[in-house]
C-alpha cells in the first residue's frame, strides 16, 4: 500500500462522522427515553438512528471519504444504537415481568450484536448482494417497530406477551447465523428504470404513511423472515448464496 493510500485510510473525515454521531445521539436518547418509560420516543429514536447509519455509509462512499477510523467509530455507535438501546427498550417495555429470563434475553441480544460486529470487523469485506446473518440495524428495527405496533394495538402495560420474549431470542440467533439477507446495495432495477423505481418508492411511502406502526412492523418482520426462507429455498435447490462480510 502506498504512503498516500495509507494516509487517506487513516484520515478522519468530518461529514460522514457527523452522521455517525447523529446515529450515536439517537441511540443514547433512545436509552434515556426507555429508562424514563417513554417507549414511543425511544422506538422512534432507534428508527431515526437507522437513517443516520444509512446516510453515513452512503456519504462516505459517494465522497470517497471512507477510513478505518470511520469504520471503527461506526461499529461502536452501532453497538449502542442497535445493540444496547433496543435491548433496554424491549426489556423495560415487556421483558421485566419474566424475571431473569427477561434480562437474559436482553443480554443475549446485546451479546449477539457485539459478536456480529466483532466477527465482521476482522473479516475481509467482499462485494456481494447479501449479508451473512440479520444486520443489526434490521434487528433493531424489528425490536423498535414491535414496541410501536404493541402501543398502536393497545396492549396493556406492563406488556407480558410470550411472543415478544421468543422473538428476542430468535432475533439474537439470526444475527449470528449464516442466513443470507439482501443488502440493498446492488439495486440494478432502480439504476436501469429510475422512473418506475420512483413510482414504487412513492407507493411504499404512501402505504407506510397510512399506518406507520403496522407497516413498519410487517416490513421488518418480513425482512427478518426472508433470511431463513431464502436459506431453505437455496438449500432445497442445492445452491450457494454469496454473502458479504461487511460490517453492519
XYZ file of N, CA and C in Angstrom:
744
model
N 0.847 -1.191 0.000
C 0.000 0.000 0.000
C 0.884 1.244 0.000
N 0.592 2.168 -0.890
C 1.393 3.368 -0.992
C 1.183 4.257 0.233
N 2.139 5.217 0.385
C 2.066 6.130 1.528
C 0.809 6.995 1.461
N 0.428 7.404 0.241
C -0.754 8.235 0.071
C -2.022 7.481 0.440
N -2.117 6.216 0.052
C -3.287 5.420 0.369
C -3.383 5.172 1.866
N -2.231 4.921 2.521
C -2.246 4.719 3.964
C -2.688 5.981 4.677
N -2.247 7.119 4.153
C -2.626 8.397 4.759
C -4.128 8.633 4.638
N -4.702 8.345 3.463
C -6.144 8.524 3.274
C -6.943 7.557 4.139
N -6.395 6.350 4.317
C -7.086 5.339 5.096
C -7.173 5.735 6.564
N -6.158 6.444 7.045
C -6.113 6.809 8.453
C -6.666 8.206 8.730
N -7.156 8.899 7.699
C -7.699 10.239 7.899
C -9.060 10.192 8.593
N -9.413 11.296 9.237
C -10.705 11.433 9.888
C -11.524 12.440 9.089
N -12.597 11.987 8.473
C -13.428 12.846 7.638
C -14.625 13.341 8.456
N -14.923 14.623 8.323
C -15.933 15.258 9.160
C -17.350 14.839 8.799
N -17.723 14.938 7.517
C -19.119 14.774 7.126
C -19.690 13.408 7.476
N -19.083 12.301 7.036
C -19.686 11.007 7.389
C -19.693 10.744 8.886
N -18.672 11.239 9.598
C -18.621 11.021 11.037
C -19.642 11.866 11.782
N -20.083 12.973 11.176
C -21.174 13.732 11.774
C -22.473 12.922 11.737
N -22.712 12.241 10.619
C -23.893 11.383 10.532
C -23.779 10.223 11.521
N -22.573 9.678 11.677
C -22.366 8.602 12.645
C -22.642 9.089 14.057
N -22.225 10.329 14.352
C -22.502 10.915 15.662
C -24.000 11.107 15.868
N -24.716 11.470 14.798
C -26.173 11.554 14.875
C -26.780 10.205 15.217
N -26.216 9.143 14.649
C -26.635 7.782 14.965
C -26.451 7.511 16.460
N -25.290 7.865 16.990
C -24.997 7.646 18.402
C -25.927 8.465 19.295
N -26.180 9.711 18.913
C -27.058 10.574 19.699
C -28.459 9.973 19.797
N -28.987 9.499 18.675
C -30.327 8.901 18.683
C -30.361 7.638 19.529
N -29.299 6.831 19.430
C -29.247 5.616 20.232
C -29.212 5.919 21.720
N -28.410 6.927 22.106
C -28.327 7.286 23.521
C -29.644 7.883 24.006
N -30.255 8.722 23.168
C -31.558 9.286 23.539
C -32.602 8.183 23.695
N -32.535 7.184 22.834
C -33.435 6.052 22.956
C -33.265 5.332 24.281
N -32.011 5.200 24.734
C -31.749 4.593 26.042
C -32.400 5.391 27.161
N -32.166 6.709 27.148
C -32.714 7.575 28.194
C -34.236 7.525 28.192
N -34.835 7.609 27.010
C -36.297 7.594 26.909
C -36.872 6.271 27.398
N -36.199 5.157 27.084
C -36.680 3.846 27.522
C -36.630 3.729 29.041
N -35.547 4.213 29.643
C -35.413 4.153 31.097
C -36.482 5.010 31.773
N -36.830 6.131 31.139
C -37.864 7.016 31.684
C -39.279 6.535 31.389
N -39.399 5.462 30.621
C -40.707 4.901 30.329
C -41.408 5.518 29.139
N -40.709 6.345 28.382
C -41.295 6.948 27.175
C -40.956 6.052 25.984
N -41.692 4.963 25.855
C -41.343 3.920 24.894
C -41.533 4.367 23.451
N -42.519 5.206 23.201
C -42.751 5.677 21.834
C -41.550 6.475 21.330
N -41.081 7.430 22.119
C -39.935 8.239 21.711
C -38.675 7.383 21.580
N -38.530 6.413 22.459
C -37.354 5.547 22.397
C -37.334 4.740 21.101
N -38.486 4.189 20.728
C -38.564 3.401 19.497
C -38.318 4.265 18.274
N -38.894 5.457 18.257
C -38.696 6.371 17.128
C -37.233 6.783 17.026
N -36.586 7.023 18.165
C -35.170 7.413 18.158
C -34.298 6.328 17.531
N -34.594 5.064 17.804
C -33.827 3.959 17.221
C -34.042 3.896 15.713
N -35.263 4.137 15.272
C -35.539 4.136 13.833
C -34.840 5.304 13.133
N -34.784 6.457 13.783
C -34.064 7.603 13.211
C -32.563 7.308 13.165
N -32.058 6.595 14.167
C -30.644 6.203 14.161
C -30.319 5.355 12.940
N -31.280 4.548 12.499
C -31.071 3.748 11.290
C -30.876 4.637 10.072
N -31.627 5.731 10.006
C -31.480 6.661 8.879
C -30.089 7.267 8.861
N -29.596 7.695 10.028
C -28.242 8.247 10.114
C -27.199 7.196 9.731
N -27.445 5.943 10.131
C -26.496 4.866 9.817
C -26.425 4.621 8.314
N -27.564 4.711 7.647
C -27.576 4.549 6.188
C -26.848 5.714 5.520
N -27.102 6.918 6.008
C -26.529 8.113 5.389
C -25.013 8.172 5.547
N -24.495 7.786 6.716
C -23.045 7.919 6.900
C -22.271 7.019 5.945
N -22.794 5.804 5.715
C -22.122 4.914 4.774
C -22.233 5.392 3.339
N -23.423 5.866 2.959
C -23.609 6.361 1.588
C -22.747 7.591 1.334
N -22.731 8.517 2.285
C -21.936 9.740 2.119
C -20.447 9.402 2.023
N -19.993 8.483 2.856
C -18.578 8.107 2.836
C -18.185 7.490 1.498
N -19.068 6.650 0.929
C -18.740 6.016 -0.349
C -18.822 6.995 -1.511
N -19.847 7.842 -1.514
C -20.037 8.766 -2.631
C -18.978 9.863 -2.653
N -18.478 10.251 -1.491
C -17.466 11.314 -1.416
C -16.045 10.759 -1.339
N -15.916 9.438 -1.342
C -14.584 8.837 -1.261
C -13.889 9.125 0.052
N -14.674 9.207 1.123
C -14.105 9.574 2.426
C -14.182 8.432 3.427
N -14.106 7.199 2.949
C -14.074 6.059 3.853
C -12.724 5.991 4.539
N -12.720 5.571 5.777
C -11.479 5.474 6.541
C -11.627 4.399 7.606
N -10.496 3.924 8.091
C -10.521 2.918 9.146
C -11.150 3.487 10.413
N -10.853 4.746 10.697
C -11.448 5.397 11.861
C -12.968 5.411 11.745
N -13.475 5.766 10.569
C -14.925 5.816 10.370
C -15.578 4.465 10.560
N -14.917 3.401 10.095
C -15.455 2.054 10.236
C -15.540 1.659 11.707
N -14.448 1.918 12.453
C -14.437 1.556 13.861
C -15.430 2.404 14.652
N -15.501 3.688 14.357
C -16.426 4.581 15.050
C -17.871 4.165 14.777
N -18.144 3.806 13.531
C -19.482 3.368 13.158
C -19.870 2.101 13.904
N -18.935 1.186 14.064
C -19.219 -0.067 14.772
C -19.557 0.184 16.239
N -18.786 1.069 16.871
C -19.039 1.374 18.280
C -20.407 2.036 18.450
N -20.725 2.950 17.550
C -22.030 3.617 17.620
C -23.166 2.641 17.343
N -22.948 1.726 16.409
C -23.971 0.726 16.100
C -24.265 -0.163 17.307
N -23.232 -0.484 18.081
C -23.445 -1.321 19.261
C -24.356 -0.630 20.266
N -24.214 0.693 20.379
C -25.084 1.448 21.280
C -26.496 1.550 20.708
N -26.596 2.008 19.448
C -27.902 2.302 18.852
C -28.697 1.056 18.483
N -28.005 0.006 18.029
C -28.700 -1.177 17.530
C -28.452 -2.413 18.388
N -27.691 -2.243 19.469
C -27.457 -3.336 20.396
C -28.041 -3.044 21.767
N -27.441 -2.083 22.468
C -27.859 -1.787 23.843
C -29.229 -1.115 23.889
N -29.430 -0.091 23.056
C -30.690 0.666 23.110
C -31.929 -0.209 22.849
N -31.960 -1.028 21.784
C -33.147 -1.878 21.576
C -33.350 -2.889 22.698
N -32.236 -3.408 23.245
C -32.352 -4.389 24.324
C -32.980 -3.763 25.566
N -32.527 -2.573 25.936
C -33.088 -1.889 27.101
C -34.535 -1.496 26.841
N -34.832 -1.056 25.616
C -36.196 -0.678 25.266
C -37.150 -1.852 25.456
N -36.826 -2.988 24.858
C -37.725 -4.143 24.931
C -37.766 -4.701 26.356
N -36.632 -4.635 27.063
C -36.613 -5.138 28.440
C -37.540 -4.316 29.333
N -37.412 -3.000 29.268
C -38.264 -2.148 30.102
C -39.721 -2.187 29.657
N -39.934 -2.463 28.394
C -41.304 -2.458 27.850
C -42.040 -3.766 28.117
N -41.332 -4.906 27.994
C -42.058 -6.180 28.022
C -41.359 -7.325 28.740
N -40.059 -7.241 28.984
C -39.351 -8.409 29.483
C -39.134 -8.430 30.987
N -39.363 -7.302 31.667
C -39.116 -7.262 33.109
C -39.981 -8.268 33.847
N -41.176 -8.494 33.351
C -42.113 -9.392 34.032
C -41.665 -10.851 33.988
N -40.685 -11.178 33.155
C -40.206 -12.560 33.050
C -38.996 -12.833 33.936
N -38.625 -11.870 34.768
C -37.520 -12.087 35.692
C -36.198 -12.283 34.982
N -35.454 -13.280 35.417
C -34.117 -13.479 34.845
C -34.172 -13.925 33.390
N -35.272 -14.594 32.993
C -35.393 -14.969 31.588
C -35.512 -13.730 30.702
N -36.101 -12.692 31.247
C -36.228 -11.453 30.505
C -34.917 -10.733 30.330
N -34.163 -10.537 31.446
C -32.910 -9.808 31.278
C -31.848 -10.647 30.599
N -31.965 -11.974 30.707
C -31.037 -12.830 29.957
C -31.294 -12.728 28.458
N -32.563 -12.611 28.077
C -32.891 -12.429 26.661
C -32.330 -11.104 26.160
N -32.461 -10.044 26.957
C -31.920 -8.741 26.576
C -30.395 -8.795 26.474
N -29.755 -9.484 27.435
C -28.290 -9.614 27.386
C -27.854 -10.403 26.170
N -28.558 -11.481 25.870
C -28.204 -12.299 24.710
C -28.263 -11.472 23.436
N -29.269 -10.613 23.329
C -29.381 -9.759 22.151
C -28.171 -8.844 22.029
N -27.780 -8.207 23.136
C -26.619 -7.310 23.110
C -25.355 -8.088 22.761
N -25.193 -9.260 23.360
C -24.004 -10.067 23.107
C -23.919 -10.498 21.647
N -25.037 -10.904 21.076
C -25.048 -11.325 19.669
C -24.777 -10.149 18.742
N -25.289 -8.973 19.089
C -24.993 -7.783 18.290
C -23.506 -7.470 18.335
N -22.893 -7.572 19.510
C -21.457 -7.319 19.647
C -20.639 -8.366 18.903
N -21.055 -9.622 18.997
C -20.339 -10.695 18.304
C -20.410 -10.519 16.794
N -21.557 -10.096 16.316
C -21.698 -9.896 14.876
C -20.787 -8.782 14.388
N -20.727 -7.695 15.121
C -19.849 -6.588 14.747
C -18.387 -7.003 14.812
N -18.008 -7.712 15.877
C -16.628 -8.151 16.026
C -16.240 -9.144 14.930
N -17.154 -10.043 14.614
C -16.884 -11.057 13.579
C -16.580 -10.418 12.240
N -17.381 -9.460 11.840
C -17.212 -8.869 10.523
C -16.155 -7.773 10.510
N -15.735 -7.312 11.696
C -14.625 -6.360 11.749
C -13.308 -7.015 11.360
N -13.178 -8.303 11.650
C -11.914 -8.990 11.408
C -11.909 -9.764 10.103
N -13.020 -9.755 9.387
C -13.086 -10.444 8.107
C -12.916 -9.456 6.969
N -12.293 -9.914 5.920
C -12.115 -9.062 4.739
C -13.453 -8.860 4.058
N -13.752 -7.614 3.696
C -15.036 -7.302 3.059
C -15.072 -7.835 1.631
N -16.234 -8.366 1.269
C -16.451 -8.850 -0.092
C -17.673 -8.156 -0.660
N -17.599 -7.795 -1.900
C -18.734 -7.146 -2.549
C -19.778 -8.202 -2.874
N -20.955 -8.039 -2.329
C -21.999 -9.028 -2.517
C -23.354 -8.365 -2.360
N -24.369 -9.050 -2.860
C -25.731 -8.554 -2.724
C -26.384 -9.020 -1.430
N -25.681 -9.849 -0.653
C -26.259 -10.416 0.558
C -25.331 -10.230 1.760
N -25.956 -10.128 2.941
C -25.236 -10.140 4.210
C -25.390 -11.519 4.831
N -24.404 -11.936 5.588
C -24.479 -13.186 6.331
C -25.021 -12.889 7.722
N -26.236 -13.317 7.967
C -26.873 -13.022 9.240
C -27.687 -11.739 9.172
N -28.649 -11.631 10.055
C -29.514 -10.448 10.102
C -28.705 -9.226 10.505
N -28.653 -8.179 9.679
C -27.913 -6.964 10.041
C -28.464 -6.368 11.326
N -27.575 -5.822 12.157
C -28.014 -5.268 13.440
C -29.023 -4.132 13.287
N -28.924 -3.246 12.266
C -29.992 -2.253 12.110
C -31.352 -2.886 11.838
N -31.368 -3.957 11.051
C -32.625 -4.652 10.787
C -33.193 -5.289 12.043
N -32.311 -5.859 12.871
C -32.755 -6.448 14.134
C -33.310 -5.378 15.061
N -32.606 -4.242 15.149
C -33.069 -3.147 15.997
C -34.382 -2.568 15.476
N -34.518 -2.498 14.156
C -35.755 -2.004 13.575
C -36.942 -2.876 13.924
N -36.735 -4.191 13.942
C -37.816 -5.098 14.309
C -38.172 -4.938 15.779
N -37.173 -4.765 16.633
C -37.432 -4.576 18.062
C -38.217 -3.289 18.287
N -37.765 -2.190 17.661
C -38.418 -0.898 17.856
C -39.830 -0.905 17.271
N -39.985 -1.479 16.077
C -41.315 -1.497 15.447
C -42.276 -2.405 16.205
N -41.757 -3.427 16.888
C -42.614 -4.270 17.720
C -43.208 -3.464 18.866
N -42.387 -2.599 19.462
C -42.882 -1.734 20.533
C -43.929 -0.764 19.991
N -43.646 -0.155 18.846
C -44.610 0.768 18.248
C -45.921 0.056 17.900
N -45.814 -1.135 17.347
C -47.007 -1.906 16.987
C -47.811 -2.270 18.238
N -47.120 -2.642 19.311
C -47.812 -3.001 20.552
C -48.550 -1.800 21.132
N -47.904 -0.624 21.087
C -48.560 0.590 21.568
C -49.760 0.939 20.693
N -49.585 0.792 19.383
C -50.672 1.090 18.440
C -51.833 0.107 18.609
N -51.486 -1.143 18.882
C -52.501 -2.186 19.037
C -53.249 -2.038 20.357
N -52.665 -1.297 21.296
C -53.329 -1.046 22.570
C -53.101 -2.090 23.631
N -51.948 -2.787 23.592
C -51.667 -3.772 24.630
C -51.466 -3.073 25.966
N -52.005 -3.655 27.008
C -51.908 -3.067 28.328
C -50.482 -3.164 28.854
N -50.068 -2.134 29.573
C -48.733 -2.108 30.160
C -48.829 -2.371 31.669
N -47.829 -3.092 32.252
C -46.665 -3.628 31.542
C -47.042 -4.809 30.634
N -46.492 -4.791 29.447
C -46.798 -5.829 28.462
C -46.160 -7.146 28.885
N -46.933 -8.214 28.838
C -46.394 -9.548 29.118
C -46.936 -10.488 28.056
N -46.151 -10.640 27.005
C -46.570 -11.499 25.902
C -45.394 -12.407 25.546
N -45.618 -13.698 25.622
C -44.552 -14.671 25.387
C -43.946 -14.549 24.001
N -44.734 -14.045 23.030
C -44.237 -13.912 21.663
C -43.066 -12.933 21.596
N -43.111 -11.873 22.408
C -42.020 -10.892 22.394
C -40.750 -11.513 22.957
N -40.872 -12.294 24.028
C -39.706 -12.969 24.613
C -39.079 -13.933 23.608
N -39.910 -14.728 22.942
C -39.400 -15.673 21.941
C -38.764 -14.926 20.781
N -39.381 -13.818 20.378
C -38.861 -13.039 19.259
C -37.451 -12.534 19.532
N -37.188 -12.086 20.761
C -35.864 -11.568 21.107
C -34.817 -12.670 20.983
N -35.149 -13.868 21.463
C -34.210 -14.995 21.339
C -33.979 -15.348 19.872
N -35.025 -15.317 19.071
C -34.889 -15.662 17.666
C -34.067 -14.615 16.910
N -34.317 -13.346 17.183
C -33.546 -12.287 16.528
C -32.063 -12.407 16.882
N -31.788 -12.715 18.148
C -30.398 -12.871 18.579
C -29.704 -13.969 17.780
N -30.404 -15.074 17.592
C -29.830 -16.178 16.813
C -29.624 -15.777 15.358
N -30.586 -15.104 14.778
C -30.496 -14.744 13.361
C -29.312 -13.808 13.089
N -28.962 -12.957 14.055
C -27.838 -12.043 13.849
C -26.512 -12.781 13.687
N -26.351 -13.899 14.372
C -25.079 -14.627 14.308
C -25.190 -15.866 13.419
N -26.307 -16.031 12.737
C -26.487 -17.167 11.847
C -25.843 -16.885 10.484
N -25.912 -17.877 9.622
C -25.400 -17.727 8.257
C -26.520 -17.476 7.245
N -27.690 -17.142 7.731
C -28.814 -16.882 6.828
C -28.515 -15.662 5.958
N -28.765 -15.737 4.652
C -28.462 -14.613 3.755
C -29.572 -13.565 3.757
N -29.173 -12.306 3.860
C -30.118 -11.187 3.831
C -29.708 -10.203 2.744
N -30.679 -9.802 1.959
C -30.415 -8.877 0.861
C -29.866 -7.562 1.411
N -28.806 -7.047 0.792
C -28.120 -5.863 1.310
C -28.640 -4.554 0.746
N -29.443 -4.605 -0.316
C -29.996 -3.414 -0.967
C -28.898 -2.497 -1.516
N -27.753 -3.059 -1.821
C -26.663 -2.248 -2.379
C -26.680 -2.262 -3.893
N -26.976 -3.408 -4.471
C -26.984 -3.518 -5.923
C -28.420 -3.486 -6.427
N -28.978 -2.300 -6.504
C -30.346 -2.130 -6.977
C -30.320 -1.850 -8.479
N -30.117 -2.911 -9.248
C -29.969 -2.753 -10.689
C -31.252 -2.242 -11.334
N -32.402 -2.657 -10.810
C -33.663 -2.202 -11.390
C -33.808 -0.688 -11.234
N -33.438 -0.161 -10.067
C -33.544 1.280 -9.826
C -32.613 2.058 -10.744
N -31.447 1.484 -11.022
C -30.492 2.162 -11.901
C -30.952 2.133 -13.355
N -31.561 1.037 -13.768
C -31.986 0.899 -15.162
C -33.335 1.578 -15.414
N -34.198 1.590 -14.400
C -35.537 2.158 -14.560
C -35.819 3.136 -13.421
N -35.184 4.291 -13.419
C -35.340 5.235 -12.303
C -36.769 5.741 -12.122
N -37.506 5.917 -13.222
C -38.873 6.428 -13.110
C -39.769 5.442 -12.369
N -39.727 4.167 -12.774
C -40.560 3.171 -12.126
C -40.098 2.927 -10.683
N -38.815 3.063 -10.445
C -38.312 2.937 -9.081
C -38.852 4.067 -8.205
N -38.943 5.270 -8.777
C -39.500 6.402 -8.047
C -40.982 6.181 -7.747
N -41.718 5.667 -8.725
C -43.140 5.367 -8.512
C -43.300 4.330 -7.399
N -42.458 3.314 -7.421
C -42.520 2.277 -6.393
C -42.210 2.864 -5.014
N -41.225 3.755 -4.954
C -40.872 4.386 -3.692
C -42.034 5.225 -3.156
N -42.694 5.970 -4.039
C -43.854 6.778 -3.630
C -44.971 5.879 -3.115
N -45.177 4.740 -3.763
C -46.204 3.795 -3.344
C -45.898 3.251 -1.946
N -44.638 2.864 -1.732
C -44.236 2.351 -0.419
C -44.415 3.414 0.649
N -44.029 4.655 0.314
C -44.161 5.761 1.268
C -45.622 6.011 1.617
N -46.504 5.899 0.623
C -47.930 6.102 0.852
C -48.500 5.022 1.765
N -48.108 3.782 1.513
C -48.584 2.669 2.342
C -48.102 2.824 3.779
N -46.838 3.225 3.932
C -46.295 3.405 5.273
C -46.980 4.542 6.013
N -47.326 5.608 5.288
C -47.961 6.760 5.920
C -49.363 6.448 6.413
N -49.994 5.422 5.848
C -51.361 5.080 6.251
C -51.396 4.621 7.708
N -50.583 3.650 8.059
C -50.480 3.156 9.430
C -49.017 2.814 9.698
N -48.182 3.788 10.035
C -46.735 3.548 10.210
C -46.391 2.412 11.171
N -46.981 2.334 12.375
C -46.613 1.242 13.285
C -46.849 -0.136 12.685
N -47.980 -0.293 11.990
C -48.315 -1.594 11.407
C -47.407 -1.926 10.231
N -47.249 -0.973 9.313
C -46.454 -1.246 8.111
C -44.969 -1.429 8.434
N -44.456 -0.658 9.386
C -43.055 -0.823 9.785
C -42.831 -2.195 10.412
N -43.740 -2.601 11.267
C -43.617 -3.909 11.910
C -43.656 -5.029 10.879
N -44.613 -4.967 9.971
C -44.713 -6.002 8.939
C -43.473 -6.009 8.052
N -42.987 -4.826 7.685
C -41.818 -4.741 6.820
C -40.583 -5.344 7.466
N -40.299 -4.972 8.713
C -39.123 -5.515 9.402
C -39.280 -7.007 9.696
N -40.501 -7.424 9.995
C -40.736 -8.845 10.252
C -40.499 -9.681 8.998
N -40.996 -9.209 7.867
C -40.786 -9.931 6.613
C -39.308 -9.991 6.250
N -38.585 -8.889 6.514
C -37.138 -8.893 6.226
C -36.415 -9.899 7.119
N -36.793 -9.957 8.400
C -36.156 -10.914 9.310
C -36.446 -12.353 8.895
N -37.650 -12.599 8.381
C -38.014 -13.953 7.955
C -37.430 -14.312 6.596
N -37.040 -13.302 5.810
C -36.545 -13.571 4.464
C -35.248 -14.368 4.472
N -34.415 -14.165 5.499
C -33.146 -14.884 5.560
C -33.332 -16.387 5.669
N -34.026 -16.872 6.698
C -34.258 -18.321 6.799
C -35.002 -18.901 5.606
N -35.968 -18.144 5.064
C -36.715 -18.642 3.909
C -35.809 -18.778 2.689
N -34.962 -17.780 2.465
C -34.047 -17.846 1.331
C -33.020 -18.952 1.521
N -32.555 -19.116 2.751
C -31.597 -20.189 3.040
C -32.215 -21.553 2.776
N -33.458 -21.741 3.194
C -34.134 -23.016 2.965
C -34.389 -23.248 1.483
N -34.743 -22.171 0.768
C -35.005 -22.295 -0.661
C -33.742 -22.654 -1.423
N -32.636 -21.992 -1.086
C -31.379 -22.302 -1.765
C -30.873 -23.693 -1.411
N -31.081 -24.095 -0.156
C -30.654 -25.437 0.249
C -31.444 -26.502 -0.498
N -32.709 -26.242 -0.712
C -33.545 -27.198 -1.449
C -33.096 -27.320 -2.896
N -32.665 -26.175 -3.454
C -32.196 -26.187 -4.840
C -30.735 -26.606 -4.964
N -30.058 -26.749 -3.823
C -28.650 -27.105 -3.836
C -27.752 -25.983 -4.299
N -28.187 -24.736 -4.075
C -27.414 -23.573 -4.499
C -26.760 -22.920 -3.298
N -25.672 -22.205 -3.569
C -24.975 -21.453 -2.530
C -25.253 -19.974 -2.720
N -25.309 -19.238 -1.611
C -25.534 -17.807 -1.650
C -24.249 -17.095 -1.247
N -23.718 -16.253 -2.137
C -22.535 -15.493 -1.798
C -22.944 -14.333 -0.886
N -22.351 -14.305 0.296
C -22.731 -13.300 1.274
C -21.584 -12.337 1.517
N -21.943 -11.172 2.017
C -20.957 -10.136 2.301
C -20.564 -10.187 3.761
N -19.304 -9.891 4.047
C -18.826 -9.807 5.411
C -18.684 -8.380 5.858
N -19.328 -7.466 5.164
C -19.217 -6.056 5.535
C -19.894 -5.822 6.873
N -19.339 -4.878 7.640
C -19.856 -4.555 8.954
C -21.239 -3.969 8.839
N -22.134 -4.486 9.682
C -23.474 -3.909 9.754
C -23.893 -3.853 11.205
